[in-house]
Coordinates of C-alpha atoms in Angstrom, one line a residue:
M1 CA 10.0 3.4 -33.7
M2 CA 7.5 4.5 -31.1
V3 CA 5.4 7.5 -32.1
F4 CA 4.7 10.2 -29.6
H5 CA 2.0 12.8 -29.5
Y6 CA 3.4 16.2 -28.4
G7 CA 0.8 18.2 -26.4
T8 CA 0.5 21.4 -24.4
I9 CA -1.7 22.4 -21.5
E10 CA -2.3 26.1 -20.7
T11 CA -2.0 26.8 -17.0
D12 CA -2.0 29.9 -14.8
W13 CA 1.8 29.9 -14.9
G14 CA 2.2 29.3 -18.6
R15 CA 2.4 26.4 -21.1
M16 CA 3.1 22.9 -19.8
T17 CA 4.4 20.5 -22.5
Y18 CA 4.2 16.7 -22.5
T19 CA 4.4 13.7 -24.8
D20 CA 2.1 10.7 -24.9
S21 CA 2.6 7.5 -26.9
G22 CA -1.0 6.2 -26.5
G23 CA -1.4 2.5 -25.9
S24 CA -3.8 0.3 -23.9
G25 CA -1.5 -1.3 -21.4
H26 CA -0.2 0.1 -18.1
S27 CA 0.5 3.8 -18.2
L28 CA 3.9 5.0 -17.1
L29 CA 4.5 8.7 -16.5
F30 CA 8.2 9.7 -16.5
L31 CA 9.4 12.7 -14.4
H32 CA 12.9 14.1 -15.0
G33 CA 15.4 15.5 -12.5
T34 CA 16.5 19.1 -11.9
G35 CA 18.0 20.7 -15.1
C36 CA 16.9 17.7 -17.2
D37 CA 13.8 17.3 -19.4
S38 CA 11.6 14.8 -21.3
S39 CA 14.3 14.0 -23.8
D40 CA 16.4 12.3 -21.1
W41 CA 13.8 9.4 -21.1
K42 CA 14.0 8.8 -24.9
S43 CA 16.5 5.9 -24.9
I44 CA 14.6 4.2 -22.1
I45 CA 11.1 4.5 -23.5
E46 CA 12.2 3.3 -27.0
Q47 CA 13.3 0.0 -25.4
L48 CA 10.1 -0.6 -23.4
P49 CA 7.2 -2.8 -24.6
R50 CA 5.3 -1.1 -27.4
H51 CA 1.8 -1.9 -26.2
Q52 CA 2.0 0.2 -23.0
R53 CA 1.4 3.9 -22.7
Y54 CA 4.3 6.2 -21.9
I55 CA 3.9 9.9 -21.0
T56 CA 6.6 12.4 -20.2
L57 CA 6.3 15.9 -18.7
D58 CA 8.6 18.9 -18.8
F59 CA 8.5 20.6 -15.4
R60 CA 8.1 24.4 -15.2
G61 CA 11.0 26.2 -16.8
H62 CA 12.4 22.9 -18.2
G63 CA 12.5 21.6 -21.7
Q64 CA 9.7 23.1 -23.8
S65 CA 7.5 24.3 -20.9
S66 CA 7.2 28.0 -20.1
V67 CA 9.4 29.6 -17.5
P68 CA 7.3 30.8 -14.6
T69 CA 7.7 34.4 -13.5
E70 CA 6.2 33.9 -10.0
P71 CA 7.7 31.8 -7.2
F72 CA 6.6 28.2 -7.0
T73 CA 7.4 25.1 -4.9
L74 CA 8.0 21.4 -5.3
A75 CA 4.3 20.9 -4.3
N76 CA 3.3 23.0 -7.2
L77 CA 5.2 20.6 -9.5
A78 CA 3.1 17.8 -8.0
D79 CA 0.0 19.8 -8.8
D80 CA 1.2 20.0 -12.4
V81 CA 1.4 16.2 -12.5
L82 CA -2.1 16.0 -11.1
H83 CA -3.3 18.5 -13.7
L84 CA -1.8 16.5 -16.5
V85 CA -3.1 13.2 -15.3
N86 CA -6.6 14.6 -15.1
A87 CA -6.4 16.5 -18.4
I88 CA -5.5 13.4 -20.5
G89 CA -7.8 11.1 -18.6
I90 CA -5.5 8.5 -17.1
Q91 CA -7.3 6.0 -14.9
E92 CA -4.2 4.3 -13.4
V93 CA -0.6 5.4 -13.7
I94 CA 2.8 4.4 -12.5
L95 CA 5.2 7.3 -11.9
V96 CA 8.8 6.8 -12.8
G97 CA 10.8 9.7 -11.3
H98 CA 14.5 10.5 -11.3
S99 CA 16.0 12.6 -8.5
L100 CA 13.7 15.7 -8.2
G101 CA 11.2 13.7 -10.3
G102 CA 11.1 11.0 -7.7
M103 CA 10.5 13.6 -5.0
V104 CA 7.6 15.1 -7.0
A105 CA 6.2 11.6 -7.6
M106 CA 6.0 11.0 -3.9
E107 CA 4.3 14.3 -3.3
A108 CA 1.8 13.7 -6.1
A109 CA 1.1 10.2 -4.8
K110 CA -0.1 11.7 -1.5
H111 CA -3.1 13.3 -3.3
L112 CA -4.0 11.2 -6.4
P113 CA -5.5 7.7 -5.9
C114 CA -5.0 6.8 -9.6
I115 CA -1.2 6.7 -8.9
V116 CA -0.8 2.9 -8.4
G117 CA 3.0 2.6 -8.2
L118 CA 6.3 4.4 -7.9
V119 CA 9.7 3.7 -9.4
L120 CA 12.0 6.2 -7.7
L121 CA 15.5 6.4 -9.4
E122 CA 17.5 8.1 -6.7
G123 CA 14.4 10.0 -5.6
W124 CA 15.3 11.2 -2.2
T125 CA 13.3 10.9 1.0
S126 CA 14.9 14.3 1.7
L127 CA 17.6 16.3 0.1
S128 CA 19.7 16.3 3.4
S129 CA 19.8 12.5 3.3
A130 CA 20.9 12.5 -0.3
G131 CA 23.8 14.8 0.6
S132 CA 25.3 12.7 3.3
A133 CA 24.4 9.1 2.5
F134 CA 27.2 8.3 0.0
D135 CA 30.9 8.8 -0.3
T136 CA 32.0 11.7 -2.5
G137 CA 32.8 11.4 -6.2
R138 CA 29.9 9.1 -7.2
F139 CA 27.6 11.8 -8.6
Y140 CA 28.3 11.3 -12.4
G141 CA 29.2 7.6 -12.0
S142 CA 30.9 6.2 -15.0
L143 CA 29.7 8.8 -17.5
S144 CA 32.3 10.2 -19.9
Q145 CA 33.5 13.8 -19.6
T146 CA 31.5 14.6 -22.8
E147 CA 28.3 13.2 -21.2
I148 CA 29.0 15.0 -18.0
T149 CA 29.6 18.3 -19.8
K150 CA 26.3 17.9 -21.7
I151 CA 24.4 17.3 -18.4
Q152 CA 26.1 20.3 -16.7
R153 CA 25.5 22.6 -19.7
K154 CA 21.8 21.7 -19.9
A155 CA 21.3 22.2 -16.1
E156 CA 23.1 25.6 -16.2
E157 CA 21.0 26.8 -19.2
T158 CA 17.8 25.7 -17.4
R159 CA 18.8 27.3 -14.2
N160 CA 19.6 30.6 -16.0
R161 CA 16.1 30.8 -17.4
F162 CA 14.7 31.6 -13.9
K163 CA 14.7 34.9 -12.1
P164 CA 16.9 34.4 -8.9
N165 CA 14.0 34.9 -6.5
V166 CA 11.8 32.4 -8.4
W167 CA 14.6 29.7 -8.3
E168 CA 15.4 30.4 -4.7
S169 CA 11.8 29.9 -3.6
F170 CA 11.7 26.6 -5.5
W171 CA 15.0 25.3 -4.2
T172 CA 14.1 26.2 -0.6
S173 CA 11.0 24.0 -1.0
V174 CA 13.2 21.2 -2.3
K175 CA 15.5 21.5 0.7
E176 CA 12.4 21.4 3.0
F177 CA 10.8 18.3 1.4
D178 CA 10.6 15.2 3.6
A179 CA 8.6 12.1 2.4
Y180 CA 9.4 9.9 5.4
T181 CA 5.8 9.9 6.7
Y182 CA 4.4 9.3 3.3
L183 CA 6.8 6.3 2.6
E184 CA 6.0 4.9 6.1
Q185 CA 2.3 4.7 5.3
A186 CA 2.3 4.1 1.5
G187 CA 0.0 1.3 0.4
I188 CA 1.2 1.1 -3.2
P189 CA 4.2 -0.8 -4.6
I190 CA 7.4 1.3 -4.6
F191 CA 10.9 0.5 -6.0
E192 CA 13.6 2.7 -4.4
V193 CA 16.6 2.4 -6.9
F194 CA 20.1 3.7 -6.2
G195 CA 23.5 3.6 -7.9
E196 CA 25.8 1.6 -5.7
M197 CA 28.9 3.8 -6.2
G198 CA 29.9 5.5 -3.0
R199 CA 27.8 3.2 -0.8
N200 CA 29.1 2.6 2.7
E201 CA 28.1 1.1 6.0
L202 CA 25.9 4.1 6.9
T203 CA 24.2 4.6 3.5
E204 CA 21.0 2.7 4.2
R205 CA 20.4 4.4 7.5
K206 CA 21.1 7.9 6.1
L207 CA 18.8 7.4 3.1
H208 CA 16.1 7.5 5.7
I209 CA 13.7 4.9 4.0
P210 CA 11.2 3.6 6.6
P211 CA 10.4 -0.1 6.9
N212 CA 7.4 -0.8 4.7
P213 CA 6.7 -4.2 3.0
N214 CA 5.5 -2.3 -0.1
I215 CA 9.0 -0.7 -0.6
Q216 CA 11.7 -2.7 -2.3
V217 CA 15.3 -1.2 -2.4
I218 CA 17.3 -2.0 -5.5
W219 CA 21.1 -1.3 -5.9
V220 CA 22.6 -0.8 -9.4
P221 CA 26.3 -1.9 -9.4
N222 CA 28.9 0.5 -10.8
A223 CA 26.4 3.4 -11.1
G224 CA 26.1 6.9 -9.7
H225 CA 23.2 9.4 -9.6
Y226 CA 22.3 9.8 -13.3
L227 CA 20.8 6.3 -13.8
P228 CA 18.6 7.2 -16.9
Q229 CA 21.7 8.5 -18.7
E230 CA 24.3 6.1 -17.3
C231 CA 22.5 2.7 -17.5
P232 CA 19.2 3.1 -19.5
E233 CA 19.1 -0.7 -20.2
I234 CA 19.0 -1.4 -16.5
V235 CA 16.3 1.2 -15.9
V236 CA 14.3 -0.5 -18.7
E237 CA 14.7 -3.9 -16.9
I238 CA 13.6 -2.3 -13.6
C239 CA 10.5 -0.7 -15.2
I240 CA 9.5 -4.0 -16.9
N241 CA 10.1 -5.9 -13.7
F242 CA 8.0 -3.4 -11.7
V243 CA 5.0 -3.8 -14.0
E244 CA 5.3 -7.6 -14.0
T245 CA 5.8 -8.1 -10.3
S246 CA 3.3 -5.4 -9.2
S247 CA 0.5 -6.3 -11.6
N248 CA -1.5 -8.3 -9.1
T249 CA -1.1 -5.6 -6.4
I250 CA -2.0 -2.8 -8.7
S251 CA -5.1 -4.6 -10.0
N252 CA -6.4 -4.9 -6.4
I253 CA -5.8 -1.3 -5.4

């Protein structure tokens, strides 16, 4: 079993919690989606090669991190990523982000040269593109009702921790987020990964992913939005493949 160090960092908004496996190989930092937390990566990390370093982070108000009392934005979550990376001394890191975590990963990659690759699991170019790109009914994919209820309950409990004005400020920034220009110019390897359920003839165009030879789009059959929960084995394969195929590119950055 992989052993994790649980750590905290004091910030101006409260306590930020993270886990760190240590290791000497490539460092992968996992960023969860809205209403989720670090524990959602457990089944994935346990199947990854032991020699690499794996870090998880609980966003503000999620998991074991403090709940901020002042308004914040998606860009502030990216600042938290930068703070963590600097605090624990990572020289090169690959960000693996699901949904909101993917959006935060793109925002962080704009500002931190040590981010050398992105694995975006339904990490949207913009929230508006996410809402219109697929047919309805694919959100929870093939998850059981028990699993769906667990996700919904955790998301509701997380949302209820925040004062309404604090959450509204944050969610407004999520709705305003647009990574098209960043993706257009990105010089690091990027996997854009999507569940294929609900895909139609307009999906690719509406996802608004610019042409860039560094970006590879991957479709996961019979899957919806919650890829880490729905198909952890496939996410493991994707992460391993990303490290293997991107090693030469990453070493030259």
